[in-house]
Tab-separated table of C-alpha atoms in Angstrom:
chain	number	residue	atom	x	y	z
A	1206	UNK	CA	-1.102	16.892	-12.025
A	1207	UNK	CA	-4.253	14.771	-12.055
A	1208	UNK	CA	-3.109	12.693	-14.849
A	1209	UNK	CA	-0.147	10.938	-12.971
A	1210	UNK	CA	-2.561	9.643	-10.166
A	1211	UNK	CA	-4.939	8.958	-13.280
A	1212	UNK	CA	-2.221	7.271	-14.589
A	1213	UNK	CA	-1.446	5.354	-10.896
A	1214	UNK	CA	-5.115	4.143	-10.466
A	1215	UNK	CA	-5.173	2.672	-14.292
A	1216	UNK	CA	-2.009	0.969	-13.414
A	1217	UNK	CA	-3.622	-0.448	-10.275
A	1218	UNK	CA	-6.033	-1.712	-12.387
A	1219	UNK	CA	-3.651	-3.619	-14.608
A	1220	UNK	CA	-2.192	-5.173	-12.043
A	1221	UNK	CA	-5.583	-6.840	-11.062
A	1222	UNK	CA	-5.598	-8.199	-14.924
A	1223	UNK	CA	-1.501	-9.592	-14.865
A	1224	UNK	CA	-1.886	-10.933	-11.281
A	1225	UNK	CA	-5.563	-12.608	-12.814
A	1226	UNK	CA	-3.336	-14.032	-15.801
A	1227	UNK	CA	-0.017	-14.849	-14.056
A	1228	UNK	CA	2.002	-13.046	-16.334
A	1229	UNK	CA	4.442	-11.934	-13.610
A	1230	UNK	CA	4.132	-8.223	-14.284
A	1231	UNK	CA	2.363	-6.725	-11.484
A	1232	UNK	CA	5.676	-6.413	-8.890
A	1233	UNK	CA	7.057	-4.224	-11.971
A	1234	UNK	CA	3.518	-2.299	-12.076
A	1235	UNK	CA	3.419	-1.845	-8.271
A	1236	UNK	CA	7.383	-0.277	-8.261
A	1237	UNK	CA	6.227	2.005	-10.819
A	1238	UNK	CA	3.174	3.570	-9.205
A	1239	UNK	CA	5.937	3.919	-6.247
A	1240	UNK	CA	7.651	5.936	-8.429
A	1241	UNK	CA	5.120	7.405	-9.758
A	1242	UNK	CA	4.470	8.706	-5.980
A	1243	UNK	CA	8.319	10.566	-6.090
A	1244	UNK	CA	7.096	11.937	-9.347
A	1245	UNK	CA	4.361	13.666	-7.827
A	1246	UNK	CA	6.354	15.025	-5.127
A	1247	UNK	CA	8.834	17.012	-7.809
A	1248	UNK	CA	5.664	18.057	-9.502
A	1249	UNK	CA	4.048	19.903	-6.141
A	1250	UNK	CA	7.623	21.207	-5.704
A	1251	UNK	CA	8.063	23.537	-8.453
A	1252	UNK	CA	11.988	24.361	-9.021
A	1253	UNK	CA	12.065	27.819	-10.161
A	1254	UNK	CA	9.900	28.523	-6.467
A	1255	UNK	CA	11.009	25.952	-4.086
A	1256	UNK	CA	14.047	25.767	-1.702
A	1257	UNK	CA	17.066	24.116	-2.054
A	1258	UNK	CA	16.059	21.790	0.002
A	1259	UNK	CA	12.824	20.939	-0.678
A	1260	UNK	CA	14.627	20.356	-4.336
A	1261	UNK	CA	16.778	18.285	-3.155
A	1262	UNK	CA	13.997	15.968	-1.132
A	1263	UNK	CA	12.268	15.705	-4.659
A	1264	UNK	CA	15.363	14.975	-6.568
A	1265	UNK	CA	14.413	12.644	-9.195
A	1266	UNK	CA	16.954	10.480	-10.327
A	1267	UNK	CA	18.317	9.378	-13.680
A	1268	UNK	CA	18.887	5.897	-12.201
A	1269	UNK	CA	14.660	5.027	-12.365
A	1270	UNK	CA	14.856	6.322	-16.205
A	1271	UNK	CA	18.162	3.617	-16.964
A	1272	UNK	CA	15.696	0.874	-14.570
A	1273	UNK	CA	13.102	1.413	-16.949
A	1274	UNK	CA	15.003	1.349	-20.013
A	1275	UNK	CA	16.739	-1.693	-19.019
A	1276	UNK	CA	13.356	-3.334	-18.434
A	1277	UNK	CA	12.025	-2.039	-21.997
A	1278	UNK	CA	15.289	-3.903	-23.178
A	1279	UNK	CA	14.769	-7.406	-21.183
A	1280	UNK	CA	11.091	-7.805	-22.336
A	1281	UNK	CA	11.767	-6.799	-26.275
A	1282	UNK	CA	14.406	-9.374	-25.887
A	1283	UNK	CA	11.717	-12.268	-25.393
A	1284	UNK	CA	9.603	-11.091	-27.712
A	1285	UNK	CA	9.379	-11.435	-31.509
A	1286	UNK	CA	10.322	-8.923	-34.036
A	1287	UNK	CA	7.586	-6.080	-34.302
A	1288	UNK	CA	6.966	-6.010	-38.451
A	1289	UNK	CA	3.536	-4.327	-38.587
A	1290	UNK	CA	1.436	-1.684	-36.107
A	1291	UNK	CA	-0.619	-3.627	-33.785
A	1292	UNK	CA	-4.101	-2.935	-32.661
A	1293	UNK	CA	-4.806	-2.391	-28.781
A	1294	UNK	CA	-5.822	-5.368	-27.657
A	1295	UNK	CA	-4.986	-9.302	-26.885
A	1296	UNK	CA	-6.408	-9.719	-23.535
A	1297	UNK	CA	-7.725	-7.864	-20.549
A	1298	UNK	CA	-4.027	-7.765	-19.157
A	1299	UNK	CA	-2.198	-6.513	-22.462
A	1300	UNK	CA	-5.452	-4.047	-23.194
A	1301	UNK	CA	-4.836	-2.387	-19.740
A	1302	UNK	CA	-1.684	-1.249	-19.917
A	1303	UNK	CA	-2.274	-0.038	-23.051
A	1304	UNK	CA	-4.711	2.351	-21.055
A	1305	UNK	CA	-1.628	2.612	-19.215
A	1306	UNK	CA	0.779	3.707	-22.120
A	1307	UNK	CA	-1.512	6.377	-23.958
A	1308	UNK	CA	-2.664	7.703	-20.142
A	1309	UNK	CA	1.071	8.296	-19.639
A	1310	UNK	CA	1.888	9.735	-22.802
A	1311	UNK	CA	-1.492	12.459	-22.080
A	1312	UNK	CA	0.187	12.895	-18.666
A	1313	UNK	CA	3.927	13.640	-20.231
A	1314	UNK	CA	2.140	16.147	-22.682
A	1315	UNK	CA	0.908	18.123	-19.923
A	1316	UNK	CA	4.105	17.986	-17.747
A	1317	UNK	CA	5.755	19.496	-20.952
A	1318	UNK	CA	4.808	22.988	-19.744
A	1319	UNK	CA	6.052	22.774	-16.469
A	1320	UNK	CA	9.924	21.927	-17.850
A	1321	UNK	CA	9.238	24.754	-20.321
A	1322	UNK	CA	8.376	27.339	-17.493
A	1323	UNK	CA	12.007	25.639	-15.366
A	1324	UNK	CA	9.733	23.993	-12.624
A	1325	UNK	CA	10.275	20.190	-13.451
A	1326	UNK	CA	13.511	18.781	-13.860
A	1327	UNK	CA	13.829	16.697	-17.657
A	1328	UNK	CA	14.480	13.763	-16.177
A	1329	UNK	CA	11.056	13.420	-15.240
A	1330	UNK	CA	10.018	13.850	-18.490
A	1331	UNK	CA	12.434	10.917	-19.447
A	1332	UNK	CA	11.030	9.104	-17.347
A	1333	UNK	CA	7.808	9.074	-18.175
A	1334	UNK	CA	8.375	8.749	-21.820
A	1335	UNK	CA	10.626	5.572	-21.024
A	1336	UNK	CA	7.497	4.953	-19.139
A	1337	UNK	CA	4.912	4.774	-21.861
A	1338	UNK	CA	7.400	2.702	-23.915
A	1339	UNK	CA	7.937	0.184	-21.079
A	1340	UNK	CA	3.663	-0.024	-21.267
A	1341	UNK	CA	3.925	-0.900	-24.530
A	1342	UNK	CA	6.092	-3.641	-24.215
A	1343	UNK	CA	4.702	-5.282	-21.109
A	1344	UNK	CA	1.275	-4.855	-23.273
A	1345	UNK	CA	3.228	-6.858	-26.054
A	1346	UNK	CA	4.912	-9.064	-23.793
A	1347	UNK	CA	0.943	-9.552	-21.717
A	1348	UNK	CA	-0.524	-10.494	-24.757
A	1349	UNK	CA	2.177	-12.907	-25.847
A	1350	UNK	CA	1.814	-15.021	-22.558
A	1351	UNK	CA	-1.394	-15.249	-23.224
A	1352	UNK	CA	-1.346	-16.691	-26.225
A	1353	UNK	CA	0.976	-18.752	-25.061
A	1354	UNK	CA	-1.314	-19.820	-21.818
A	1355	UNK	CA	-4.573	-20.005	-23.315
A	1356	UNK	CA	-6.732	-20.793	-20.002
A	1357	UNK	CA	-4.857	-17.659	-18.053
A	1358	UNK	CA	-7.208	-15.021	-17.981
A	1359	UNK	CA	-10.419	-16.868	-20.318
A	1360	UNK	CA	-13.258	-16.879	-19.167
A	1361	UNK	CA	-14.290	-20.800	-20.109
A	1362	UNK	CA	-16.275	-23.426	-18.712
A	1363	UNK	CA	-18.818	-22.834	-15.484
A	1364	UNK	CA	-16.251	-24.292	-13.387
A	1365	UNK	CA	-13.474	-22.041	-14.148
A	1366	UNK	CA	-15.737	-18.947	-14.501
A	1367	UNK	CA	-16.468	-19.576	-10.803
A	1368	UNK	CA	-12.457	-20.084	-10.096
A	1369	UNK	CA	-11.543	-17.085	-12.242
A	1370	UNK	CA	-14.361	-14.597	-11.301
A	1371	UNK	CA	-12.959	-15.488	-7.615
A	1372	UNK	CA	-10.130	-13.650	-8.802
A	1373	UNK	CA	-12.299	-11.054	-10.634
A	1374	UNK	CA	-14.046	-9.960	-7.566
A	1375	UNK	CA	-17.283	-11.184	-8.646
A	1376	UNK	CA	-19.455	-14.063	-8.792
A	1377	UNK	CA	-20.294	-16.634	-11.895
A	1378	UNK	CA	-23.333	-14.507	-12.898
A	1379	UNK	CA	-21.423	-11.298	-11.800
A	1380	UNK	CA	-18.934	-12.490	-14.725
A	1381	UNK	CA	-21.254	-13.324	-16.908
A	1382	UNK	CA	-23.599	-10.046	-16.992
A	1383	UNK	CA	-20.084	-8.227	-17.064
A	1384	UNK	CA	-19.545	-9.841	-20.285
A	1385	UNK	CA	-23.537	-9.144	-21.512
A	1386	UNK	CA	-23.877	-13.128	-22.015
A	1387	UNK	CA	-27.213	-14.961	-21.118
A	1388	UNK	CA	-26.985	-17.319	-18.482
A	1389	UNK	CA	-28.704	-19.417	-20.564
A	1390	UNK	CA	-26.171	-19.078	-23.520
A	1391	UNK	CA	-24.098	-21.475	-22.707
A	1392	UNK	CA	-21.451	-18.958	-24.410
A	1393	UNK	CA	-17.216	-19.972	-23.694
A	1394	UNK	CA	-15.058	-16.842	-23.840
């Protein structure tokens, strides 16, 4: 299924955006696309056609679903209270993995035809609906340490443009087009 590596590569690019703002999440990102890769595996090994061993190499196990949900659990904990619906966004971090979370709920929608036909176990499809929920909370919990460390991840003066764009990939001007500012503006992000 093209939309679990889809779902890998956005991931890698998240990672780029936590490791840019410190906010610790990218080991957590880079286990996932791990299992991500044993996801794949039971998908190319159908159940209803494979043999029993081949089913048993691509075993998934319930024990990555209770990881995740134990994860989803740790980070609500630090957060606050969600009392509204919140809009996608709150830094490059927090906005990538919400690419994350709705490209994982597309690729659980498509997997749902696969369980139906007996060729993918449910506990993939736990998983990667625990998945999309863990997104959602690292996107919450991305945001929050953002606000809470304003320079991580800001593009701000020239100086730390240069620093940050380092991390980026890029140079100052690089940065700067990205962002369709004028040299000349003088703009602070």
């Amino acid at each position: 299924m093209g939309a679990v590596d889809e779902l890998s590569a956005f991931i890698g690019s998240a990672r780029v955006e936590c490791e840019c703002e410190g906010n610790g999440l990218s080991p957590e990102l880079e286990e996932v696309q791990v299992r991500l890769l044993d996801v794949g595996s039971h998908i190319a090994t159908p159940t209803s056609r494979a043999t029993a061993s081949k089913r048993h190499r691509t075993t998934f196990a319930a024990s990555e679903t209770t990881l995740v949900e134990q994860r989803i659990n740790d980070l609500t904990q630090s957060l606050p209270d969600l009392t509204s619906f919140i809009v996608s966004s709150g830094g490059r971090a927090a906005t990538a993995l919400h690419v994350c979370r709705t490209v994982c709920r597309r690729a659980e929608r498509q997997l749902v035809p696969l369980r139906g036909a007996g060729d993918l176990d449910q506990e993939v499809l736990r998983y990667m609906n625990r998945l999309s929920d863990l997104f959602f909370v690292m996107a919450r919990f991305a945001c929050q340490h953002r606000a809470q460390n304003p320079s991580g991840g800001q593009w701000g003066s020239q100086q730390e443009i240069q620093e940050k764009s380092q991390c980026a990939g890029t140079n100052a001007a690089g940065v700067e087009a990205m962002a369709g500012v004028p040299e000349e503006s003088g703009r602070v992000y």
